[in-house]
Short mmCIF file of C-alpha atoms and ligand atoms in Angstrom, two decimals:
data_model
loop_
_atom_site.label_atom_id
_atom_site.label_comp_id
_atom_site.label_asym_id
_atom_site.label_seq_id
_atom_site.Cartn_x
_atom_site.Cartn_y
_atom_site.Cartn_z
CA MET A 1 13.90 44.05 0.24
CA ARG A 2 14.11 40.14 1.69
CA GLU A 3 13.55 37.07 -0.62
CA LEU A 4 12.04 34.24 0.80
CA GLN A 5 12.09 30.60 -1.33
CA ALA A 6 8.48 29.32 -2.40
CA ALA A 7 10.23 26.01 -0.74
CA ALA A 8 10.75 27.03 2.72
CA ILE A 9 6.94 27.82 2.42
CA THR A 10 6.06 24.52 1.47
CA ASP A 11 8.48 23.18 4.28
CA ALA A 12 6.61 25.22 7.08
CA VAL A 13 3.27 24.44 5.98
CA SER A 14 3.79 20.76 5.49
CA ARG A 15 5.68 20.50 9.04
CA LEU A 16 2.42 22.77 10.29
CA ALA A 17 0.06 20.50 8.97
CA LYS A 18 1.29 17.73 10.80
CA GLU A 19 2.19 19.68 14.61
CA ALA A 20 -1.19 21.12 14.15
CA CYS A 21 -3.17 18.10 14.08
CA TYR A 22 -1.25 16.18 16.79
CA PHE A 23 -0.21 18.72 19.27
CA LEU A 24 -3.39 20.53 20.72
CA PRO A 25 -2.43 24.15 22.10
CA LYS A 26 -1.45 24.60 25.80
CA ASP A 27 -4.25 27.33 26.59
CA VAL A 28 -6.94 24.76 25.30
CA VAL A 29 -5.33 21.76 27.08
CA ASP A 30 -4.94 24.16 30.28
CA LYS A 31 -8.84 24.97 30.03
CA PHE A 32 -9.86 21.16 29.94
CA ASP A 33 -7.70 20.91 33.78
CA SER A 34 -9.34 23.69 34.86
CA ALA A 35 -13.06 22.52 33.45
CA LEU A 36 -12.57 19.04 35.44
CA GLU A 37 -12.34 20.82 38.28
CA SER A 38 -15.34 23.11 38.04
CA GLU A 39 -17.80 20.83 35.79
CA GLU A 40 -20.47 19.88 38.01
CA SER A 41 -21.93 16.65 35.54
CA GLU A 42 -20.40 13.39 36.16
CA THR A 43 -20.73 12.39 32.75
CA GLY A 44 -19.44 15.75 31.55
CA ARG A 45 -16.41 15.24 33.76
CA ASP A 46 -15.77 11.82 32.41
CA ILE A 47 -15.72 12.88 28.96
CA LEU A 48 -13.55 16.01 29.90
CA ARG A 49 -11.21 13.18 31.70
CA GLN A 50 -11.08 10.98 28.20
CA LEU A 51 -10.48 14.19 26.23
CA ARG A 52 -7.15 15.18 28.29
CA GLU A 53 -6.23 11.53 28.03
CA ASN A 54 -6.89 11.74 24.15
CA VAL A 55 -4.62 14.99 24.13
CA SER A 56 -1.93 12.80 25.78
CA ILE A 57 -2.15 9.73 23.41
CA ALA A 58 -2.04 12.13 20.29
CA ASP A 59 1.08 13.60 21.67
CA ALA A 60 2.64 10.73 22.24
CA GLU A 61 2.33 8.58 19.34
CA GLU A 62 1.98 11.43 17.28
CA VAL A 63 -1.22 10.77 15.56
CA PRO A 64 -4.18 12.76 14.73
CA LEU A 65 -6.21 14.05 18.07
CA CYS A 66 -9.43 13.83 15.79
CA GLN A 67 -9.55 11.81 12.89
CA ASP A 68 -11.47 14.75 11.02
CA THR A 69 -8.37 16.86 10.22
CA GLY A 70 -10.35 19.44 8.47
CA PHE A 71 -10.74 22.02 5.92
CA THR A 72 -6.81 23.34 5.77
CA VAL A 73 -7.15 26.83 6.30
CA VAL A 74 -3.88 29.16 6.23
CA PHE A 75 -3.74 32.78 7.08
CA MET A 76 -0.69 34.69 5.77
CA GLU A 77 0.64 37.70 7.01
CA ILE A 78 3.11 38.42 4.37
CA GLY A 79 5.64 41.58 4.95
CA GLN A 80 5.57 43.90 1.74
CA ASP A 81 9.65 43.83 2.23
CA VAL A 82 9.63 40.44 1.16
CA HIS A 83 9.97 38.87 -1.91
CA VAL A 84 9.13 35.34 -2.65
CA THR A 85 10.96 33.69 -5.32
CA GLY A 86 11.23 30.15 -6.75
CA GLY A 87 7.71 29.26 -7.25
CA ASP A 88 4.19 30.65 -6.95
CA LEU A 89 3.26 31.36 -3.61
CA ASN A 90 -0.40 29.72 -3.13
CA GLU A 91 0.98 27.00 -5.13
CA ALA A 92 3.50 26.18 -2.39
CA VAL A 93 1.25 26.35 0.12
CA ASN A 94 -0.85 23.91 -1.44
CA GLU A 95 2.31 21.29 -1.96
CA GLY A 96 2.81 21.91 1.93
CA VAL A 97 -0.59 20.81 2.39
CA LYS A 98 -0.41 18.06 0.25
CA ARG A 99 3.03 16.81 1.69
CA GLY A 100 1.89 17.15 5.42
CA TYR A 101 -1.33 15.16 4.91
CA GLU A 102 0.26 12.44 2.92
CA GLU A 103 3.56 12.22 5.17
CA GLY A 104 1.47 12.55 8.38
CA TYR A 105 -1.13 10.22 7.78
CA LEU A 106 -3.54 13.17 8.21
CA ARG A 107 -7.45 12.35 6.41
CA LYS A 108 -7.98 13.76 3.53
CA SER A 109 -11.56 15.49 3.23
CA MET A 110 -12.11 17.82 0.68
CA VAL A 111 -14.27 17.04 -2.19
CA THR A 112 -14.89 18.24 -5.98
CA GLN A 113 -18.39 20.02 -7.57
CA PRO A 114 -20.26 20.22 -4.28
CA PHE A 115 -23.84 19.66 -5.21
CA GLY A 116 -22.39 17.21 -7.80
CA GLU A 117 -19.58 14.06 -7.90
CA ARG A 118 -18.14 15.24 -4.57
CA LYS A 119 -14.72 13.85 -5.65
CA ASN A 120 -12.51 13.18 -3.16
CA THR A 121 -9.40 15.73 -4.25
CA GLY A 122 -6.67 13.36 -2.60
CA ASP A 123 -4.59 15.46 -1.10
CA ASN A 124 -6.79 18.02 1.26
CA THR A 125 -5.87 20.56 -1.28
CA PRO A 126 -6.78 23.20 -2.11
CA ALA A 127 -6.40 24.60 0.74
CA ILE A 128 -8.38 27.89 2.33
CA ILE A 129 -6.15 30.92 1.85
CA HIS A 130 -6.34 33.91 3.55
CA SER A 131 -3.57 36.30 2.64
CA SER A 132 -2.92 39.77 4.15
CA ILE A 133 0.09 42.07 3.55
CA VAL A 134 1.35 43.94 6.16
CA PRO A 135 4.61 46.04 6.88
CA GLY A 136 8.01 44.39 7.63
CA GLU A 137 9.86 41.63 6.06
CA GLN A 138 8.65 38.57 7.19
CA VAL A 139 5.96 35.83 6.83
CA LYS A 140 3.66 34.63 8.97
CA ILE A 141 1.32 31.75 8.66
CA THR A 142 -1.19 30.17 10.56
CA LEU A 143 -2.63 26.94 9.71
CA LEU A 144 -5.93 25.82 11.56
CA PRO A 145 -7.15 22.60 10.47
CA LYS A 146 -11.30 22.71 10.60
CA GLY A 147 -13.51 20.14 11.32
CA GLY A 148 -16.63 19.52 9.42
CA GLY A 149 -18.82 18.94 12.45
CA ALA A 150 -18.37 22.48 14.26
CA GLU A 151 -17.76 24.13 10.72
CA ASN A 152 -21.44 23.31 9.51
CA MET A 153 -22.74 24.34 12.74
CA SER A 154 -21.43 28.32 12.46
CA ALA A 155 -23.99 30.58 10.88
CA LEU A 156 -24.25 34.21 9.14
CA ALA A 157 -26.93 36.79 9.98
CA MET A 158 -27.36 40.46 8.62
CA LEU A 159 -29.46 42.14 11.61
CA LYS A 160 -31.10 44.99 10.94
CA PRO A 161 -29.30 48.00 13.33
CA SER A 162 -32.23 48.35 15.30
CA GLN A 163 -31.52 45.40 16.38
CA GLY A 164 -28.47 46.19 18.75
CA ARG A 165 -26.98 44.64 21.05
CA GLN A 166 -29.55 42.41 22.21
CA GLY A 167 -29.65 41.04 18.35
CA VAL A 168 -26.12 40.06 18.66
CA VAL A 169 -26.43 38.33 21.67
CA ASP A 170 -29.56 36.26 20.56
CA PHE A 171 -28.43 35.28 17.98
CA VAL A 172 -24.85 33.63 19.38
CA LEU A 173 -26.64 32.44 21.84
CA ASN A 174 -29.28 30.38 19.54
CA THR A 175 -26.30 29.63 17.55
CA ILE A 176 -24.63 27.77 19.79
CA SER A 177 -27.79 26.09 21.38
CA ASN A 178 -28.62 24.81 17.91
CA ALA A 179 -25.06 23.24 17.43
CA GLY A 180 -25.51 21.56 20.50
CA PRO A 181 -23.70 18.21 20.65
CA ASN A 182 -23.35 18.32 16.83
CA ALA A 183 -20.62 20.83 17.07
CA CYS A 184 -18.34 18.81 19.62
CA PRO A 185 -18.30 20.95 22.98
CA PRO A 186 -17.15 22.50 24.87
CA LEU A 187 -16.46 24.81 21.98
CA ILE A 188 -14.73 27.68 21.34
CA ILE A 189 -16.76 30.72 19.93
CA GLY A 190 -15.32 33.11 17.31
CA VAL A 191 -17.55 36.30 16.60
CA GLY A 192 -17.40 38.66 14.16
CA VAL A 193 -19.64 41.71 14.13
CA GLY A 194 -19.72 44.46 11.48
CA GLY A 195 -17.93 45.12 8.21
CA SER A 196 -19.91 42.78 5.57
CA PHE A 197 -21.07 39.71 4.46
CA ASP A 198 -17.94 38.48 3.92
CA LYS A 199 -15.61 40.36 6.41
CA VAL A 200 -18.13 39.49 9.48
CA THR A 201 -17.26 36.04 9.08
CA TYR A 202 -13.25 36.24 8.05
CA LEU A 203 -13.55 38.44 11.26
CA ALA A 204 -15.34 35.00 13.18
CA LYS A 205 -12.79 32.65 11.96
CA LYS A 206 -10.22 35.14 12.78
CA ALA A 207 -11.27 35.23 16.51
CA ILE A 208 -11.13 31.53 17.33
CA LEU A 209 -7.20 31.41 17.05
CA ARG A 210 -7.10 34.07 19.94
CA ASP A 211 -5.68 32.15 23.27
CA VAL A 212 -8.48 30.71 25.66
CA GLY A 213 -8.88 33.05 28.77
CA SER A 214 -7.80 36.30 26.85
CA ARG A 215 -10.01 39.27 25.99
CA ASN A 216 -10.59 42.10 23.54
CA PRO A 217 -8.81 44.83 24.39
CA GLU A 218 -11.75 47.30 23.84
CA PRO A 219 -13.80 47.39 27.32
CA HIS A 220 -17.58 47.12 25.38
CA LEU A 221 -16.31 44.11 23.58
CA ALA A 222 -14.47 42.38 26.59
CA GLU A 223 -17.90 42.85 28.35
CA LEU A 224 -19.39 41.53 25.96
CA GLU A 225 -17.46 38.57 25.55
CA ASP A 226 -17.65 37.56 29.75
CA GLU A 227 -21.75 37.98 28.85
CA LEU A 228 -21.92 35.43 25.88
CA GLU A 229 -19.52 33.20 27.96
CA ARG A 230 -21.56 32.84 31.20
CA ARG A 231 -24.78 32.69 29.11
CA ALA A 232 -23.67 30.07 26.82
CA ASN A 233 -22.36 28.03 29.95
CA ASP A 234 -25.93 28.63 31.16
CA LEU A 235 -27.24 26.87 28.46
CA GLY A 236 -26.70 23.34 29.94
CA ILE A 237 -25.27 21.58 27.16
CA GLY A 238 -22.36 20.68 28.62
CA PRO A 239 -19.01 18.60 27.26
CA MET A 240 -20.40 16.40 24.01
CA GLY A 241 -23.81 17.69 24.81
CA MET A 242 -24.57 15.55 27.51
CA GLY A 243 -25.38 18.35 29.96
CA GLY A 244 -22.97 20.39 31.69
CA ARG A 245 -21.71 23.50 32.99
CA THR A 246 -18.74 23.65 30.35
CA THR A 247 -20.70 24.50 27.19
CA VAL A 248 -18.00 27.45 25.88
CA MET A 249 -14.30 27.06 26.20
CA ASP A 250 -14.26 31.05 25.88
CA VAL A 251 -15.85 33.69 23.26
CA PHE A 252 -14.17 36.24 21.22
CA VAL A 253 -15.79 39.09 19.58
CA GLU A 254 -14.19 40.88 16.54
CA GLU A 255 -15.54 44.02 15.22
CA TYR A 256 -15.22 46.48 12.08
CA PRO A 257 -17.18 49.39 11.30
CA THR A 258 -20.12 48.89 9.09
CA HIS A 259 -22.90 50.54 6.74
CA ILE A 260 -25.43 52.74 8.15
CA ALA A 261 -27.92 50.06 6.66
CA ALA A 262 -26.15 46.98 8.07
CA LEU A 263 -25.57 45.04 11.23
CA PRO A 264 -23.86 41.78 10.21
CA VAL A 265 -23.10 38.83 12.84
CA GLY A 266 -20.92 36.07 12.02
CA VAL A 267 -20.52 32.97 14.57
CA ASN A 268 -17.61 30.74 13.77
CA ILE A 269 -17.85 27.76 15.64
CA GLN A 270 -14.72 25.87 16.81
CA CYS A 271 -14.88 22.39 18.68
CA HIS A 272 -12.92 21.24 21.16
CA SER A 273 -10.31 19.85 19.04
CA ALA A 274 -9.10 23.55 18.73
CA ARG A 275 -6.18 23.29 16.53
CA HIS A 276 -3.91 25.65 15.23
CA LYS A 277 -0.37 26.31 14.74
CA GLU A 278 2.29 29.23 13.55
CA VAL A 279 5.15 30.21 12.30
CA VAL A 280 7.40 33.00 11.55
CA LEU A 281 9.73 32.83 8.84
CA MET B 1 -22.51 5.86 38.61
CA SER B 2 -20.24 3.30 36.64
CA GLU B 3 -20.25 2.10 33.20
CA LYS B 4 -22.42 -0.64 32.13
CA ARG B 5 -20.16 -3.17 29.94
CA ILE B 6 -22.25 -4.93 27.12
CA THR B 7 -20.79 -7.18 24.12
CA THR B 8 -22.04 -7.35 20.30
CA PRO B 9 -24.26 -8.78 19.05
CA LEU B 10 -26.85 -6.97 21.42
CA THR B 11 -29.65 -9.18 22.70
CA GLU B 12 -33.04 -8.22 23.45
CA GLU B 13 -32.17 -8.08 26.71
CA ALA B 14 -29.29 -6.23 26.95
CA ILE B 15 -31.19 -3.50 24.94
CA ALA B 16 -34.25 -3.08 27.07
CA ASP B 17 -31.74 -2.82 29.75
CA LEU B 18 -30.11 0.36 28.20
CA HIS B 19 -31.42 3.71 29.14
CA SER B 20 -30.48 7.47 28.18
CA GLY B 21 -27.61 8.91 29.91
CA ASP B 22 -26.12 5.18 30.86
CA ARG B 23 -22.52 5.35 30.12
CA VAL B 24 -21.40 2.07 28.45
CA LEU B 25 -18.13 -0.07 27.35
CA ILE B 26 -19.07 -1.79 24.57
CA SER B 27 -16.78 -5.26 23.35
CA GLY B 28 -17.14 -7.34 20.19
CA LYS B 29 -17.53 -7.27 16.49
CA ILE B 30 -19.10 -3.84 15.56
CA LEU B 31 -19.73 -2.43 11.54
CA THR B 32 -18.51 0.89 10.46
CA GLY B 33 -20.08 3.04 7.72
CA ARG B 34 -21.14 6.73 6.79
CA ASP B 35 -23.02 8.99 4.40
CA ALA B 36 -21.48 7.03 0.83
CA ALA B 37 -21.78 3.73 2.20
CA HIS B 38 -25.15 4.36 4.05
CA LYS B 39 -26.67 5.39 0.64
CA ARG B 40 -25.37 2.00 -1.47
CA LEU B 41 -27.21 0.04 1.17
CA VAL B 42 -30.33 2.10 1.19
CA GLU B 43 -30.09 1.42 -2.71
CA LEU B 44 -29.76 -2.08 -2.42
CA VAL B 45 -32.57 -2.37 0.04
CA GLU B 46 -35.10 -0.28 -2.67
CA LYS B 47 -33.97 -2.57 -5.30
CA GLY B 48 -34.84 -5.72 -3.42
CA GLU B 49 -31.08 -6.98 -3.52
CA PRO B 50 -28.97 -8.67 -1.26
CA LEU B 51 -26.56 -6.32 1.18
CA PRO B 52 -22.64 -7.41 1.60
CA VAL B 53 -23.22 -6.89 5.07
CA ALA B 54 -25.99 -8.86 7.61
CA LEU B 55 -27.14 -6.09 9.73
CA GLY B 56 -29.12 -8.39 12.32
CA GLY B 57 -28.30 -7.54 16.27
CA GLN B 58 -25.31 -5.25 14.97
CA ILE B 59 -23.82 -2.02 15.81
CA ILE B 60 -23.04 0.39 13.14
CA TYR B 61 -20.17 2.97 13.99
CA PHE B 62 -20.20 6.47 11.85
CA VAL B 63 -16.84 6.80 11.44
CA GLY B 64 -13.96 7.41 8.73
CA PRO B 65 -10.96 7.13 10.13
CA SER B 66 -8.08 8.73 9.08
CA PRO B 67 -4.86 6.78 7.70
CA ALA B 68 -3.30 3.91 9.86
CA LYS B 69 0.37 4.53 10.76
CA PRO B 70 2.69 1.93 9.73
CA GLY B 71 2.16 -0.79 12.43
CA GLN B 72 -1.22 0.63 13.65
CA VAL B 73 -4.58 -1.50 13.43
CA ILE B 74 -6.47 1.89 12.56
CA GLY B 75 -5.86 5.74 12.35
CA SER B 76 -7.48 7.80 14.81
CA ALA B 77 -11.27 7.03 14.63
CA GLY B 78 -13.76 9.33 16.37
CA PRO B 79 -17.52 9.60 15.55
CA THR B 80 -19.19 11.79 12.51
CA THR B 81 -22.33 13.77 12.89
CA SER B 82 -25.14 11.30 13.00
CA GLY B 83 -27.43 13.66 11.34
CA ARG B 84 -26.19 13.03 8.10
CA MET B 85 -27.27 9.17 8.20
CA ASP B 86 -31.12 10.32 9.14
CA SER B 87 -32.84 9.43 6.28
CA TYR B 88 -30.94 6.42 5.69
CA SER B 89 -31.03 4.66 9.34
CA PRO B 90 -34.75 3.82 9.54
CA VAL B 91 -34.19 1.11 6.26
CA LEU B 92 -31.53 -0.61 8.48
CA LEU B 93 -33.17 -0.42 11.64
CA GLU B 94 -36.37 -2.27 9.88
CA LEU B 95 -33.74 -4.77 8.54
CA GLY B 96 -32.77 -5.68 12.29
CA LEU B 97 -29.90 -3.01 13.01
CA LYS B 98 -29.90 -3.13 16.94
CA GLY B 99 -27.50 -0.13 17.45
CA MET B 100 -25.71 3.07 16.21
CA ILE B 101 -22.72 4.88 17.63
CA GLY B 102 -22.30 8.65 16.30
CA LYS B 103 -22.39 12.26 17.82
CA GLY B 104 -25.31 14.54 17.68
CA TYR B 105 -28.99 14.69 17.23
CA ARG B 106 -30.93 12.60 15.74
CA ASN B 107 -34.37 13.47 13.90
CA GLN B 108 -37.84 12.26 15.31
CA GLU B 109 -38.15 9.72 12.30
CA VAL B 110 -34.79 7.74 13.89
CA ARG B 111 -36.20 8.08 17.04
CA ASP B 112 -39.60 6.83 16.51
CA ALA B 113 -37.46 4.00 14.66
CA LEU B 114 -35.63 3.15 17.63
CA ILE B 115 -38.69 2.66 19.82
CA LYS B 116 -40.53 0.78 16.96
CA HIS B 117 -37.96 -1.63 16.11
CA LYS B 118 -35.99 -1.51 19.88
CA ALA B 119 -32.76 -0.44 18.96
CA VAL B 120 -29.96 2.23 20.60
CA TYR B 121 -28.53 4.99 20.00
CA PHE B 122 -24.97 5.43 21.16
CA GLY B 123 -23.11 9.02 21.35
CA ALA B 124 -19.29 8.93 21.30
CA ILE B 125 -16.80 11.15 22.37
CA GLY B 126 -16.44 13.28 19.14
CA GLY B 127 -12.69 14.18 18.82
CA ALA B 128 -11.35 11.54 21.51
CA ALA B 129 -10.47 10.10 18.49
CA ALA B 130 -6.94 8.61 19.19
CA LEU B 131 -8.39 7.22 22.58
CA ILE B 132 -11.18 5.85 20.44
CA ALA B 133 -8.47 4.02 18.38
CA ARG B 134 -6.58 1.92 21.28
CA ARG B 135 -10.11 0.18 21.94
CA ILE B 136 -9.86 -1.28 18.37
CA SER B 137 -7.85 -4.21 18.10
CA SER B 138 -8.69 -5.45 14.38
CA ALA B 139 -10.11 -3.54 11.41
CA LYS B 140 -10.63 -5.15 7.99
CA VAL B 141 -12.45 -3.61 4.88
CA ILE B 142 -15.56 -5.95 4.30
CA ALA B 143 -16.95 -3.92 2.16
CA TYR B 144 -17.17 -0.86 -0.77
CA GLU B 145 -13.35 -1.01 -0.77
CA ASP B 146 -13.46 1.73 -3.14
CA LEU B 147 -15.13 4.24 -0.73
CA GLY B 148 -11.52 4.29 1.18
CA ALA B 149 -12.32 6.08 4.39
CA GLU B 150 -16.08 5.21 3.51
CA ALA B 151 -15.48 1.86 3.16
CA ILE B 152 -17.48 -0.51 5.42
CA ARG B 153 -15.02 -2.21 7.86
CA GLU B 154 -15.39 -4.77 10.47
CA LEU B 155 -14.08 -3.42 13.68
CA GLU B 156 -13.21 -5.71 17.17
CA VAL B 157 -13.23 -3.16 19.98
CA GLU B 158 -12.69 -3.79 23.62
CA ASP B 159 -14.39 -1.21 25.84
CA PHE B 160 -15.57 1.33 23.41
CA PRO B 161 -16.64 4.12 25.53
CA ALA B 162 -19.82 5.41 24.72
CA VAL B 163 -23.09 6.98 26.35
CA VAL B 164 -26.87 5.92 25.57
CA VAL B 165 -28.26 9.10 23.86
CA ASN B 166 -31.78 7.23 22.95
CA ASP B 167 -33.04 4.41 24.14
CA ILE B 168 -36.11 2.21 23.48
CA TYR B 169 -38.38 3.91 26.13
CA GLY B 170 -38.15 7.67 24.42
CA GLY B 171 -35.24 8.81 26.40
CA ASP B 172 -33.17 11.17 25.04
CA ALA B 173 -30.01 11.91 27.04
CA TYR B 174 -29.02 15.30 25.39
CA GLN B 175 -32.52 16.95 26.34
CA GLU B 176 -32.36 15.16 29.84
CA GLY B 177 -28.83 16.36 30.37
CA ARG B 178 -29.37 19.64 29.39
CA ALA B 179 -32.35 20.08 31.13
CA LYS B 180 -30.52 19.15 34.21
CA PHE B 181 -27.91 21.82 34.35
CA GLU B 182 -29.57 24.85 32.41
CA ARG B 183 -30.11 28.03 34.17
CA LYS B 184 -33.01 29.87 32.85
CA GLU B 185 -32.27 33.50 32.18
CA ALA B 186 -29.83 31.97 29.20
CA THR B 187 -31.89 31.58 26.39
CA GLY B 188 -32.33 34.42 24.49
CA THR B 189 -35.61 36.58 24.61
S1 SF4 C 1 -16.20 18.64 15.26
FE1 SF4 C 1 -14.32 18.68 15.79
S2 SF4 C 1 -13.60 17.23 17.38
FE2 SF4 C 1 -15.72 16.77 16.46
S3 SF4 C 1 -15.22 15.57 14.60
FE3 SF4 C 1 -15.39 17.34 13.69
S4 SF4 C 1 -13.25 17.84 13.78
FE4 SF4 C 1 -13.21 16.37 15.25
#
């Protein structure tokens, strides 16, 4: 049994919040560069160039890539042989969010009473925390600042099993089409298929964390990812919706067994400000 | 295709020269506001009370910046989704507002109001917030300070990059751009 101080988790989360909001992952930056080569629209290339410049400025000045520093989504994979001491684990995460957002000059966007008062909590807490217990004696923390614009265009459908693969393809493409410029393309699309109402959106959210250019090891899913990527780009939406060949940077599909009566599909849309950062403690 | 340079306040002539899809660089003073500020402005109009800001010829930028670091004029400051302002914008256009900067679709009512009141909707690059902040040389809160990031500010901008989305002729850069690059088999059956 390994002991881990709650304070170490707070420190890690605070650092992850700042770094995630300032520095875009390399796979995403590389994709901007390759899209600049392949994009046919002049306005599209101009926008991609400015996004690339934005990455350099945020990096050099250590300022947020985007002013919307999001809901703070935190995934924790907690080794079953770890014992957290010196405080409540979830409180430690929220304390890290609070500190990181304050020290890092990140925008606080969380409000209470969603259809009522909508009062800002002032420190971007509470975080959206997903924990799972895994073998081992380490804790892996992944922090995903998720902007509102793209999250608002995400969608869930409980399809009929008879709608099959075609139903999945249509729903994903329609969701991307509806999102258009609102979600800040070029996008990363996380698709969950199967499981239950809650599981499928969790799968979709986890999928957006994958590296751009990666493929699901299951051949039938890799093939679906290729098709969805190609057809999404054929929609012509382009960078910031001004028209172009780069609508998505990638599409990732994850599946899970489901009920005999069900075919759930979740589509989580990630904007080009595809920020996330992880650490293993 | 090069950028058109425009300065605020927007004149009728300048507006007539803008067409959907044009890339522009905006300089001069612009106002900021998002949901909460729009709601208050429209409530005042409905009550027949004076507004804390003059809108004639002005541009409103839909933005809620991140906090400024010490030494910065403003924090990162990219556009927010404009659709949330759709129910308020026609009222402000009627009062002489000549431009809006945001990102994403506007509804039919707003697009009709743009034609009617001869005003333009510009799309800025969502997420290019650190880059846009560099084009802002001053920022001061002029109303609704209690709204924090959502307060109304007056910004001085230089070469603020944007694209004309909806012009006074009914053009729509989102529809036109997409039609140009769409490959048909893409649409689901
Ligand atoms: S959708 Fe993403 S890039 Fe666009 S404003 Fe929101 S967080 Fe920023």
